[in-house]
Amino acid sequence: MSFLAENFPLIRDAFLTTLSLAVVSGICALLLGTLLAAMRVSPVPALRGLATFYVELFRNTPLTVVFFFLAFGIVYIDLQFPSRFLTAVAALALYTAAFVCEALRSGINAVPAGQAEAARALGLDFRQSLTTVVLPQAFRTVVPPLGNVWIALAKNTSIAAGFAVADLTALLQRLSNSAADELALVFVAVVAGYLVITLPSAYVISVLERRLAIVR
Amino acid sequence: MSATVLFDVPGPRGRRRQRIGSAVGLVFVLGLVGLALWRLGINGQLDPARWAILFDTRTNVPQRLLGALVDTLEVAAIGMIAATVLGAFLAVGRLSDHAWVRIPVAAIIEFFRAVPLLVLILFCFLFLPRVGISTSAFGALALGLTLYNMAVLAEIIRAGILSIDRGQSESAYAIGMRKWQVMTFILVPQAVRRMLPVLIAQLVVLLKDSSLGFIVGYLELLRTARSLVETLNFQFGPIYTFQLYVAAGLIYIVVNLLLSWLARILERRSRRDTKTATAEKTELPADVQMGGGGGPL
Amino acid sequence: MRITRYAAGFAAAGLLLAGCASEAGNQAEEAPETTAEVEEVEFPEGSTMAEIVEAGELRVGTKIDQPGFGLANTAGEPEGFDVEMAKLIAAKMGLSEDQITFTETVSANREPFLVEDRVDIVVATYTINDKRKELIDFAGPYYEAGQDIMVAAGNPENIEGPDDLAGKSVCSVEGSTPAENIRTNYPEAELVLYDAYSKCADDLRNGNVDAVTTDNVILTGFVAGAPDAFELVGNPFTEEPYGIGVQKGEDEFRDFINDVLEEAYENGTWAAAWDKTAGAITGTEAPEPPSVNRY
């Protein structure tokens, strides 16, 4: 136990890095993903095509490849992120946005057609029926899948460890070397760090799921 | 399906506006692509001689990339088979009538879905040998992929079992089958068959996740591309870096698109087949598709 | 089908490109021959050497991303001074080169590789120190390096030594001695840690870090590969004796390796190995070999 106490500042900093990485990229992914989802159901074919292309591209590419591209590839088109943390945020956000879009789209599709038809019959246009009728209901049905995307994102942040971000997994690698005799404790501490993020999230999601469920 | 009724079929004016909007959008996107190509051109990245390395067998580059793709597919296939088998057992276990089976199985499933895959792989590689289980880089990667995916697949197969018409199990019980017989001969085979498209879609996730092997030094596709970059960087400077990353990314995308396409064909076929037809759509949840240790608790 | 059309287009583009040769292809050359000669030898029953000979395989952990010491060629086989050392040892055990299995050991997992019996020896620019000796044992040293700093060509940040690193971003590898040294002795430096030095070199080239620090021989390899991008400060501030890692308590095996090294020092194979690998890259003469430390 004294080992954990000694290394507490390290563990805390690594945990906060992981948490902030997840939160910042989660917010960016939510914004971008919502935009993509709106594009995917929009009347303009070009927008639909663009959004579909984006989703298919990122759905079939490993996140590690996205990381490599942003860290060491885009320099060849004279682009560069100011820090490794922001590179990781960008990679996670771009990748996750595709899945946020998928979750939202399945949510929009889960809203019964009658709702949209009724909205249209009342004379609401595309924007109005989307923002006042369909999306509010869709957001309720997508809370569980979106929450799960958030949990997956929190775990995916671990890949940033391979790209010079000092997160929990990087700490695991560091301590597994320098404190090899305490390896079990190192794993416990790091896994606990992730569980502190994922378990309460899962709990909140299940509560929200019950609260927001629409009785039909 | 609300998406299709959200807007009227546009009239002539609407169509014209859309066309103009699309044209403007297209110009914008093409402009961005052009800008990127222009910068690439200025940096000499579009020089055909640089791209030729991907096809020049004298450099060993195409052989290495293909060999690495085979290694990647191998670890993904082994992980997939083991995960499906173990996942089926866990799914049955979670549906058990006995609490002493159900609860530990549920705990196993939840635990492996809650831990990042990367940490799981490191655990297999660094910790298991401490307790006497020796693992190679390949073994650690395959085991990590298996442990994580068996938990995901257990939930998918469980949903498949539950979706099978109750008449199936009831008639099996009626002819005197026991619970384990009903499970192994009636429910699990139908569930796995019904879930085939989803299982193939999961293979895409596994293939993506195998790129995490870099952390234990397994030379899968991405690590191999990286290794080639290192070597060529040293011999020629960074003139092939961009090309190799693009090649690795494209190989993943092409293979995964082929797999997704196969999954869609199977799904269409199984929907036509009345024996396995499902009412609901068989699509992987978005978070499962994310891989990398994704998945709900 | 759309897919077949794409595939056809792709193949056509490939053929077109294959028509024009790449620079790398034109320079593809035969692998250099080895200096080590295979001998028949007898080992006492039950010794580690006898076990390895019986298994017919020497498992070697090395690096595959360090020019001069251990860098995979495009065929995927590692080449370098470390690799030559492993070949020397194998040859003295009567094993041919095909009987050596090389495994990549990145800096952060070298001890676990030995502790968990994944490899028999680690030859991977591996500094001998007391902390590591708690877990494993070292033969050698077979080379004396020193920690140095690599900067962008022209040294724009005017870094002359480790004290100038304060407030600068400096890249190294997690789990390596240079990283620990910076962390404890020069805490004002902003440390950026990857899992391989090649990523550090990329970051320095792209201007994301101000300097890369590790042992001078590793850095000279990178500088030799890109003299117009990198520059070595040339002011080593530590002593890094490189050893060959063996599993804890393998004293007999360690003695054997030390004998092999001493013989190679005397008969010139050590110097020849240097000339062929690291020396060929940096254009330096083989240094005076260090004296083996039989603790």
PDB file of N, CA, C and O in Angstrom, chain B residues 48-49 51-53 55-56 58-60 64 125-126 129-130 135-136 214 217 223 226-228 230-234 236 238-240 258 261, chain C residues 3 14 17 20-28 64-65 67 71-76 104 112-113 116 118 195 198-199 202 205 221 225 281:
ATOM      1  N   PRO B  48       5.871  10.026 -58.647  1.00  0.00           N
ATOM      2  CA  PRO B  48       5.544   8.598 -58.846  1.00  0.00           C
ATOM      3  C   PRO B  48       6.618   7.661 -58.320  1.00  0.00           C
ATOM      4  O   PRO B  48       6.315   6.582 -57.822  1.00  0.00           O
ATOM      5  N   ALA B  49       7.875   8.073 -58.371  1.00  0.00           N
ATOM      6  CA  ALA B  49       8.947   7.203 -57.901  1.00  0.00           C
ATOM      7  C   ALA B  49       8.783   6.903 -56.414  1.00  0.00           C
ATOM      8  O   ALA B  49       9.178   5.839 -55.937  1.00  0.00           O
ATOM      9  N   TRP B  51       5.862   6.656 -54.854  1.00  0.00           N
ATOM     10  CA  TRP B  51       4.767   5.694 -54.680  1.00  0.00           C
ATOM     11  C   TRP B  51       5.141   4.334 -55.246  1.00  0.00           C
ATOM     12  O   TRP B  51       4.589   3.316 -54.846  1.00  0.00           O
ATOM     13  N   ALA B  52       6.097   4.321 -56.184  1.00  0.00           N
ATOM     14  CA  ALA B  52       6.471   3.057 -56.809  1.00  0.00           C
ATOM     15  C   ALA B  52       7.013   2.075 -55.793  1.00  0.00           C
ATOM     16  O   ALA B  52       6.937   0.867 -55.986  1.00  0.00           O
ATOM     17  N   ILE B  53       7.526   2.603 -54.670  1.00  0.00           N
ATOM     18  CA  ILE B  53       8.118   1.696 -53.684  1.00  0.00           C
ATOM     19  C   ILE B  53       7.097   0.683 -53.176  1.00  0.00           C
ATOM     20  O   ILE B  53       7.429  -0.435 -52.810  1.00  0.00           O
ATOM     21  N   PHE B  55       5.098  -0.924 -54.866  1.00  0.00           N
ATOM     22  CA  PHE B  55       4.906  -2.021 -55.817  1.00  0.00           C
ATOM     23  C   PHE B  55       6.217  -2.618 -56.278  1.00  0.00           C
ATOM     24  O   PHE B  55       6.242  -3.549 -57.058  1.00  0.00           O
ATOM     25  N   ASP B  56       7.332  -2.040 -55.797  1.00  0.00           N
ATOM     26  CA  ASP B  56       8.647  -2.463 -56.245  1.00  0.00           C
ATOM     27  C   ASP B  56       9.121  -3.638 -55.401  1.00  0.00           C
ATOM     28  O   ASP B  56       9.544  -3.479 -54.256  1.00  0.00           O
ATOM     29  N   ARG B  58      11.672  -5.392 -55.463  1.00  0.00           N
ATOM     30  CA  ARG B  58      13.089  -5.462 -55.108  1.00  0.00           C
ATOM     31  C   ARG B  58      13.344  -4.886 -53.720  1.00  0.00           C
ATOM     32  O   ARG B  58      14.335  -5.192 -53.074  1.00  0.00           O
ATOM     33  N   THR B  59      12.476  -3.991 -53.267  1.00  0.00           N
ATOM     34  CA  THR B  59      12.679  -3.373 -51.959  1.00  0.00           C
ATOM     35  C   THR B  59      12.095  -4.209 -50.841  1.00  0.00           C
ATOM     36  O   THR B  59      12.240  -3.868 -49.683  1.00  0.00           O
ATOM     37  N   ASN B  60      11.375  -5.283 -51.177  1.00  0.00           N
ATOM     38  CA  ASN B  60      10.724  -6.100 -50.160  1.00  0.00           C
ATOM     39  C   ASN B  60       9.507  -5.434 -49.548  1.00  0.00           C
ATOM     40  O   ASN B  60       8.841  -6.028 -48.710  1.00  0.00           O
ATOM     41  N   ARG B  64       6.616  -7.379 -47.553  1.00  0.00           N
ATOM     42  CA  ARG B  64       6.476  -7.179 -46.104  1.00  0.00           C
ATOM     43  C   ARG B  64       5.059  -6.780 -45.752  1.00  0.00           C
ATOM     44  O   ARG B  64       4.479  -7.277 -44.786  1.00  0.00           O
ATOM     45  N   PHE B 125       0.569  -9.723 -21.514  1.00  0.00           N
ATOM     46  CA  PHE B 125       1.979  -9.775 -21.906  1.00  0.00           C
ATOM     47  C   PHE B 125       2.905  -9.662 -20.694  1.00  0.00           C
ATOM     48  O   PHE B 125       3.905 -10.357 -20.598  1.00  0.00           O
ATOM     49  N   LEU B 126       2.559  -8.773 -19.767  1.00  0.00           N
ATOM     50  CA  LEU B 126       3.466  -8.491 -18.656  1.00  0.00           C
ATOM     51  C   LEU B 126       3.146  -9.294 -17.412  1.00  0.00           C
ATOM     52  O   LEU B 126       4.042  -9.721 -16.696  1.00  0.00           O
ATOM     53  N   PRO B 129       2.894 -13.976 -17.407  1.00  0.00           N
ATOM     54  CA  PRO B 129       4.108 -14.766 -17.204  1.00  0.00           C
ATOM     55  C   PRO B 129       4.536 -14.820 -15.736  1.00  0.00           C
ATOM     56  O   PRO B 129       5.182 -15.770 -15.316  1.00  0.00           O
ATOM     57  N   ARG B 130       4.155 -13.804 -14.953  1.00  0.00           N
ATOM     58  CA  ARG B 130       4.503 -13.805 -13.531  1.00  0.00           C
ATOM     59  C   ARG B 130       3.851 -14.959 -12.792  1.00  0.00           C
ATOM     60  O   ARG B 130       4.354 -15.444 -11.800  1.00  0.00           O
ATOM     61  N   THR B 135       3.549 -16.052 -22.413  1.00  0.00           N
ATOM     62  CA  THR B 135       2.869 -15.596 -23.624  1.00  0.00           C
ATOM     63  C   THR B 135       3.857 -14.926 -24.560  1.00  0.00           C
ATOM     64  O   THR B 135       4.698 -14.159 -24.117  1.00  0.00           O
ATOM     65  N   SER B 136       3.732 -15.221 -25.831  1.00  0.00           N
ATOM     66  CA  SER B 136       4.496 -14.485 -26.834  1.00  0.00           C
ATOM     67  C   SER B 136       3.735 -13.211 -27.150  1.00  0.00           C
ATOM     68  O   SER B 136       2.617 -13.005 -26.662  1.00  0.00           O
ATOM     69  N   PHE B 214       1.072  -3.059 -31.521  1.00  0.00           N
ATOM     70  CA  PHE B 214       2.334  -2.307 -31.495  1.00  0.00           C
ATOM     71  C   PHE B 214       2.871  -2.190 -30.077  1.00  0.00           C
ATOM     72  O   PHE B 214       4.065  -2.132 -29.859  1.00  0.00           O
ATOM     73  N   GLY B 217       5.009  -5.098 -29.389  1.00  0.00           N
ATOM     74  CA  GLY B 217       6.015  -5.403 -30.395  1.00  0.00           C
ATOM     75  C   GLY B 217       5.613  -6.514 -31.347  1.00  0.00           C
ATOM     76  O   GLY B 217       6.480  -7.152 -31.941  1.00  0.00           O
ATOM     77  N   ARG B 223       2.504  -1.881 -37.426  1.00  0.00           N
ATOM     78  CA  ARG B 223       3.862  -1.855 -36.865  1.00  0.00           C
ATOM     79  C   ARG B 223       4.889  -2.129 -37.967  1.00  0.00           C
ATOM     80  O   ARG B 223       5.987  -1.591 -37.951  1.00  0.00           O
ATOM     81  N   ARG B 226       5.387   0.932 -39.949  1.00  0.00           N
ATOM     82  CA  ARG B 226       6.214   1.816 -39.134  1.00  0.00           C
ATOM     83  C   ARG B 226       7.686   1.387 -39.203  1.00  0.00           C
ATOM     84  O   ARG B 226       8.580   2.209 -39.331  1.00  0.00           O
ATOM     85  N   SER B 227       7.908   0.080 -39.114  1.00  0.00           N
ATOM     86  CA  SER B 227       9.271  -0.423 -39.160  1.00  0.00           C
ATOM     87  C   SER B 227       9.924  -0.106 -40.507  1.00  0.00           C
ATOM     88  O   SER B 227      11.093   0.281 -40.572  1.00  0.00           O
ATOM     89  N   LEU B 228       9.138  -0.246 -41.587  1.00  0.00           N
ATOM     90  CA  LEU B 228       9.664   0.091 -42.912  1.00  0.00           C
ATOM     91  C   LEU B 228       9.987   1.582 -42.981  1.00  0.00           C
ATOM     92  O   LEU B 228      11.005   1.981 -43.554  1.00  0.00           O
ATOM     93  N   GLU B 230      10.926   3.433 -40.545  1.00  0.00           N
ATOM     94  CA  GLU B 230      12.165   3.659 -39.794  1.00  0.00           C
ATOM     95  C   GLU B 230      13.387   3.319 -40.644  1.00  0.00           C
ATOM     96  O   GLU B 230      14.361   4.070 -40.692  1.00  0.00           O
ATOM     97  N   THR B 231      13.330   2.167 -41.310  1.00  0.00           N
ATOM     98  CA  THR B 231      14.470   1.736 -42.100  1.00  0.00           C
ATOM     99  C   THR B 231      14.713   2.674 -43.279  1.00  0.00           C
ATOM    100  O   THR B 231      15.832   3.136 -43.503  1.00  0.00           O
ATOM    101  N   LEU B 232      13.653   2.969 -44.020  1.00  0.00           N
ATOM    102  CA  LEU B 232      13.807   3.786 -45.215  1.00  0.00           C
ATOM    103  C   LEU B 232      14.155   5.223 -44.849  1.00  0.00           C
ATOM    104  O   LEU B 232      14.902   5.889 -45.558  1.00  0.00           O
ATOM    105  N   ASN B 233      13.609   5.690 -43.714  1.00  0.00           N
ATOM    106  CA  ASN B 233      13.958   7.010 -43.206  1.00  0.00           C
ATOM    107  C   ASN B 233      15.452   7.144 -43.040  1.00  0.00           C
ATOM    108  O   ASN B 233      16.059   8.156 -43.361  1.00  0.00           O
ATOM    109  N   PHE B 234      16.034   6.081 -42.485  1.00  0.00           N
ATOM    110  CA  PHE B 234      17.459   6.106 -42.209  1.00  0.00           C
ATOM    111  C   PHE B 234      18.258   6.073 -43.505  1.00  0.00           C
ATOM    112  O   PHE B 234      19.242   6.789 -43.655  1.00  0.00           O
ATOM    113  N   PHE B 236      17.165   6.807 -46.710  1.00  0.00           N
ATOM    114  CA  PHE B 236      16.864   7.777 -47.768  1.00  0.00           C
ATOM    115  C   PHE B 236      16.298   9.088 -47.256  1.00  0.00           C
ATOM    116  O   PHE B 236      15.951   9.951 -48.042  1.00  0.00           O
ATOM    117  N   PRO B 238      13.132  11.065 -44.996  1.00  0.00           N
ATOM    118  CA  PRO B 238      11.707  10.762 -44.842  1.00  0.00           C
ATOM    119  C   PRO B 238      10.936  10.883 -46.154  1.00  0.00           C
ATOM    120  O   PRO B 238       9.916  11.546 -46.222  1.00  0.00           O
ATOM    121  N   ILE B 239      11.387  10.246 -47.217  1.00  0.00           N
ATOM    122  CA  ILE B 239      10.689  10.445 -48.487  1.00  0.00           C
ATOM    123  C   ILE B 239       9.610   9.394 -48.722  1.00  0.00           C
ATOM    124  O   ILE B 239       8.831   9.516 -49.650  1.00  0.00           O
ATOM    125  N   TYR B 240       9.576   8.349 -47.901  1.00  0.00           N
ATOM    126  CA  TYR B 240       8.548   7.325 -48.107  1.00  0.00           C
ATOM    127  C   TYR B 240       7.551   7.248 -46.957  1.00  0.00           C
ATOM    128  O   TYR B 240       6.646   6.424 -46.970  1.00  0.00           O
ATOM    129  N   LEU B 258     -14.459  -4.815 -47.641  1.00  0.00           N
ATOM    130  CA  LEU B 258     -14.830  -6.125 -48.189  1.00  0.00           C
ATOM    131  C   LEU B 258     -15.594  -6.943 -47.150  1.00  0.00           C
ATOM    132  O   LEU B 258     -16.608  -7.579 -47.450  1.00  0.00           O
ATOM    133  N   TRP B 261     -19.044  -5.595 -46.640  1.00  0.00           N
ATOM    134  CA  TRP B 261     -19.834  -5.924 -47.814  1.00  0.00           C
ATOM    135  C   TRP B 261     -20.330  -7.371 -47.701  1.00  0.00           C
ATOM    136  O   TRP B 261     -21.495  -7.670 -47.922  1.00  0.00           O
TER     137      TRP B 261
ATOM    138  N   ILE C   3     -17.029  -2.570 -56.747  1.00  0.00           N
ATOM    139  CA  ILE C   3     -15.780  -2.942 -56.082  1.00  0.00           C
ATOM    140  C   ILE C   3     -14.758  -3.477 -57.074  1.00  0.00           C
ATOM    141  O   ILE C   3     -13.587  -3.110 -57.046  1.00  0.00           O
ATOM    142  N   GLY C  14      -1.186   0.520 -59.993  1.00  0.00           N
ATOM    143  CA  GLY C  14      -0.015  -0.162 -59.460  1.00  0.00           C
ATOM    144  C   GLY C  14       0.954  -0.556 -60.552  1.00  0.00           C
ATOM    145  O   GLY C  14       2.143  -0.305 -60.449  1.00  0.00           O
ATOM    146  N   LEU C  17       2.771   2.416 -61.820  1.00  0.00           N
ATOM    147  CA  LEU C  17       3.816   2.874 -60.913  1.00  0.00           C
ATOM    148  C   LEU C  17       4.980   1.891 -60.900  1.00  0.00           C
ATOM    149  O   LEU C  17       6.132   2.279 -60.806  1.00  0.00           O
ATOM    150  N   CYS C  20       7.806   2.560 -63.251  1.00  0.00           N
ATOM    151  CA  CYS C  20       8.915   3.436 -62.895  1.00  0.00           C
ATOM    152  C   CYS C  20       9.524   2.952 -61.589  1.00  0.00           C
ATOM    153  O   CYS C  20       8.826   2.603 -60.655  1.00  0.00           O
ATOM    154  N   ALA C  21      10.811   2.923 -61.533  1.00  0.00           N
ATOM    155  CA  ALA C  21      11.497   2.322 -60.405  1.00  0.00           C
ATOM    156  C   ALA C  21      11.609   3.306 -59.258  1.00  0.00           C
ATOM    157  O   ALA C  21      11.689   4.508 -59.461  1.00  0.00           O
ATOM    158  N   SER C  22      11.575   2.793 -58.040  1.00  0.00           N
ATOM    159  CA  SER C  22      11.785   3.643 -56.884  1.00  0.00           C
ATOM    160  C   SER C  22      13.266   3.682 -56.552  1.00  0.00           C
ATOM    161  O   SER C  22      14.005   2.750 -56.856  1.00  0.00           O
ATOM    162  N   GLU C  23      13.661   4.774 -55.917  1.00  0.00           N
ATOM    163  CA  GLU C  23      15.060   4.923 -55.549  1.00  0.00           C
ATOM    164  C   GLU C  23      15.501   3.795 -54.622  1.00  0.00           C
ATOM    165  O   GLU C  23      16.572   3.221 -54.760  1.00  0.00           O
ATOM    166  N   ALA C  24      14.585   3.468 -53.692  1.00  0.00           N
ATOM    167  CA  ALA C  24      14.899   2.408 -52.734  1.00  0.00           C
ATOM    168  C   ALA C  24      15.124   1.085 -53.454  1.00  0.00           C
ATOM    169  O   ALA C  24      16.001   0.311 -53.093  1.00  0.00           O
ATOM    170  N   GLY C  25      14.304   0.833 -54.492  1.00  0.00           N
ATOM    171  CA  GLY C  25      14.443  -0.416 -55.225  1.00  0.00           C
ATOM    172  C   GLY C  25      15.783  -0.476 -55.938  1.00  0.00           C
ATOM    173  O   GLY C  25      16.448  -1.517 -55.952  1.00  0.00           O
ATOM    174  N   ASN C  26      16.184   0.661 -56.515  1.00  0.00           N
ATOM    175  CA  ASN C  26      17.446   0.669 -57.243  1.00  0.00           C
ATOM    176  C   ASN C  26      18.630   0.422 -56.317  1.00  0.00           C
ATOM    177  O   ASN C  26      19.656  -0.076 -56.742  1.00  0.00           O
ATOM    178  N   GLN C  27      18.445   0.818 -55.056  1.00  0.00           N
ATOM    179  CA  GLN C  27      19.573   0.661 -54.139  1.00  0.00           C
ATOM    180  C   GLN C  27      19.520  -0.633 -53.347  1.00  0.00           C
ATOM    181  O   GLN C  27      20.400  -0.904 -52.539  1.00  0.00           O
ATOM    182  N   ALA C  28      18.434  -1.401 -53.568  1.00  0.00           N
ATOM    183  CA  ALA C  28      18.330  -2.658 -52.830  1.00  0.00           C
ATOM    184  C   ALA C  28      19.564  -3.486 -53.111  1.00  0.00           C
ATOM    185  O   ALA C  28      19.951  -3.687 -54.254  1.00  0.00           O
ATOM    186  N   ILE C  64      14.858  -2.871 -33.157  1.00  0.00           N
ATOM    187  CA  ILE C  64      14.795  -2.898 -34.613  1.00  0.00           C
ATOM    188  C   ILE C  64      14.663  -1.503 -35.189  1.00  0.00           C
ATOM    189  O   ILE C  64      14.344  -1.320 -36.346  1.00  0.00           O
ATOM    190  N   ASP C  65      14.894  -0.483 -34.354  1.00  0.00           N
ATOM    191  CA  ASP C  65      14.700   0.878 -34.861  1.00  0.00           C
ATOM    192  C   ASP C  65      15.878   1.788 -34.536  1.00  0.00           C
ATOM    193  O   ASP C  65      15.721   2.995 -34.499  1.00  0.00           O
ATOM    194  N   PRO C  67      19.498   2.778 -35.884  1.00  0.00           N
ATOM    195  CA  PRO C  67      20.524   2.649 -36.914  1.00  0.00           C
ATOM    196  C   PRO C  67      21.893   2.413 -36.293  1.00  0.00           C
ATOM    197  O   PRO C  67      22.255   3.057 -35.317  1.00  0.00           O
ATOM    198  N   LEU C  71      18.721  -2.222 -36.428  1.00  0.00           N
ATOM    199  CA  LEU C  71      17.699  -1.647 -37.293  1.00  0.00           C
ATOM    200  C   LEU C  71      17.271  -2.722 -38.279  1.00  0.00           C
ATOM    201  O   LEU C  71      18.109  -3.346 -38.916  1.00  0.00           O
ATOM    202  N   ALA C  72      15.963  -2.951 -38.380  1.00  0.00           N
ATOM    203  CA  ALA C  72      15.476  -3.952 -39.325  1.00  0.00           C
ATOM    204  C   ALA C  72      15.704  -3.449 -40.742  1.00  0.00           C
ATOM    205  O   ALA C  72      15.450  -2.284 -41.031  1.00  0.00           O
ATOM    206  N   ASN C  73      16.217  -4.316 -41.622  1.00  0.00           N
ATOM    207  CA  ASN C  73      16.284  -3.919 -43.028  1.00  0.00           C
ATOM    208  C   ASN C  73      14.907  -4.117 -43.647  1.00  0.00           C
ATOM    209  O   ASN C  73      13.973  -4.557 -42.967  1.00  0.00           O
ATOM    210  N   THR C  74      14.751  -3.793 -44.915  1.00  0.00           N
ATOM    211  CA  THR C  74      13.401  -3.862 -45.492  1.00  0.00           C
ATOM    212  C   THR C  74      12.880  -5.293 -45.533  1.00  0.00           C
ATOM    213  O   THR C  74      11.684  -5.508 -45.637  1.00  0.00           O
ATOM    214  N   ALA C  75      13.779  -6.276 -45.433  1.00  0.00           N
ATOM    215  CA  ALA C  75      13.312  -7.660 -45.388  1.00  0.00           C
ATOM    216  C   ALA C  75      12.849  -8.032 -43.980  1.00  0.00           C
ATOM    217  O   ALA C  75      12.348  -9.124 -43.765  1.00  0.00           O
ATOM    218  N   GLY C  76      13.060  -7.125 -43.013  1.00  0.00           N
ATOM    219  CA  GLY C  76      12.594  -7.376 -41.663  1.00  0.00           C
ATOM    220  C   GLY C  76      13.644  -7.978 -40.746  1.00  0.00           C
ATOM    221  O   GLY C  76      13.374  -8.238 -39.588  1.00  0.00           O
ATOM    222  N   GLU C 104      11.768  -8.174 -31.060  1.00  0.00           N
ATOM    223  CA  GLU C 104      11.914  -6.764 -30.737  1.00  0.00           C
ATOM    224  C   GLU C 104      11.672  -6.543 -29.245  1.00  0.00           C
ATOM    225  O   GLU C 104      10.670  -6.968 -28.693  1.00  0.00           O
ATOM    226  N   PRO C 112      11.274  -7.328 -18.341  1.00  0.00           N
ATOM    227  CA  PRO C 112      10.258  -8.391 -18.377  1.00  0.00           C
ATOM    228  C   PRO C 112      10.576  -9.490 -19.386  1.00  0.00           C
ATOM    229  O   PRO C 112      10.295 -10.660 -19.128  1.00  0.00           O
ATOM    230  N   PHE C 113      11.180  -9.136 -20.504  1.00  0.00           N
ATOM    231  CA  PHE C 113      11.499 -10.146 -21.505  1.00  0.00           C
ATOM    232  C   PHE C 113      12.402 -11.233 -20.931  1.00  0.00           C
ATOM    233  O   PHE C 113      12.227 -12.414 -21.203  1.00  0.00           O
ATOM    234  N   GLU C 116      10.712 -13.115 -17.741  1.00  0.00           N
ATOM    235  CA  GLU C 116       9.675 -14.076 -18.106  1.00  0.00           C
ATOM    236  C   GLU C 116      10.155 -15.123 -19.105  1.00  0.00           C
ATOM    237  O   GLU C 116       9.348 -15.801 -19.723  1.00  0.00           O
ATOM    238  N   ARG C 118      11.314 -15.050 -22.066  1.00  0.00           N
ATOM    239  CA  ARG C 118      10.894 -14.951 -23.458  1.00  0.00           C
ATOM    240  C   ARG C 118      12.114 -14.986 -24.380  1.00  0.00           C
ATOM    241  O   ARG C 118      11.993 -15.344 -25.544  1.00  0.00           O
ATOM    242  N   ASP C 195       7.521   5.433 -27.237  1.00  0.00           N
ATOM    243  CA  ASP C 195       7.978   4.069 -26.998  1.00  0.00           C
ATOM    244  C   ASP C 195       9.143   3.691 -27.897  1.00  0.00           C
ATOM    245  O   ASP C 195       9.648   2.588 -27.816  1.00  0.00           O
ATOM    246  N   SER C 198      12.703   6.377 -32.835  1.00  0.00           N
ATOM    247  CA  SER C 198      12.403   6.845 -34.188  1.00  0.00           C
ATOM    248  C   SER C 198      11.257   7.856 -34.169  1.00  0.00           C
ATOM    249  O   SER C 198      11.239   8.803 -34.954  1.00  0.00           O
ATOM    250  N   LYS C 199      10.309   7.677 -33.228  1.00  0.00           N
ATOM    251  CA  LYS C 199       9.230   8.653 -33.122  1.00  0.00           C
ATOM    252  C   LYS C 199       9.774   9.994 -32.633  1.00  0.00           C
ATOM    253  O   LYS C 199       9.324  11.049 -33.059  1.00  0.00           O
ATOM    254  N   ASP C 202      11.357  11.707 -35.539  1.00  0.00           N
ATOM    255  CA  ASP C 202      10.307  12.308 -36.369  1.00  0.00           C
ATOM    256  C   ASP C 202       9.838  13.624 -35.764  1.00  0.00           C
ATOM    257  O   ASP C 202       9.635  14.616 -36.466  1.00  0.00           O
ATOM    258  N   ARG C 205      12.390  16.327 -36.248  1.00  0.00           N
ATOM    259  CA  ARG C 205      12.393  16.728 -37.652  1.00  0.00           C
ATOM    260  C   ARG C 205      11.214  17.651 -37.933  1.00  0.00           C
ATOM    261  O   ARG C 205      11.334  18.641 -38.660  1.00  0.00           O
ATOM    262  N   GLY C 221      23.617   7.472 -35.126  1.00  0.00           N
ATOM    263  CA  GLY C 221      22.937   6.726 -36.182  1.00  0.00           C
ATOM    264  C   GLY C 221      21.902   7.580 -36.878  1.00  0.00           C
ATOM    265  O   GLY C 221      21.824   7.617 -38.111  1.00  0.00           O
ATOM    266  N   GLY C 225      21.949   9.278 -40.734  1.00  0.00           N
ATOM    267  CA  GLY C 225      20.886   9.052 -41.698  1.00  0.00           C
ATOM    268  C   GLY C 225      20.334  10.334 -42.276  1.00  0.00           C
ATOM    269  O   GLY C 225      19.812  10.349 -43.385  1.00  0.00           O
ATOM    270  N   ILE C 281      28.547   3.516 -40.613  1.00  0.00           N
ATOM    271  CA  ILE C 281      27.568   4.602 -40.680  1.00  0.00           C
ATOM    272  C   ILE C 281      28.200   5.925 -40.291  1.00  0.00           C
ATOM    273  O   ILE C 281      28.042   6.943 -40.954  1.00  0.00           O
TER     274      ILE C 281
END
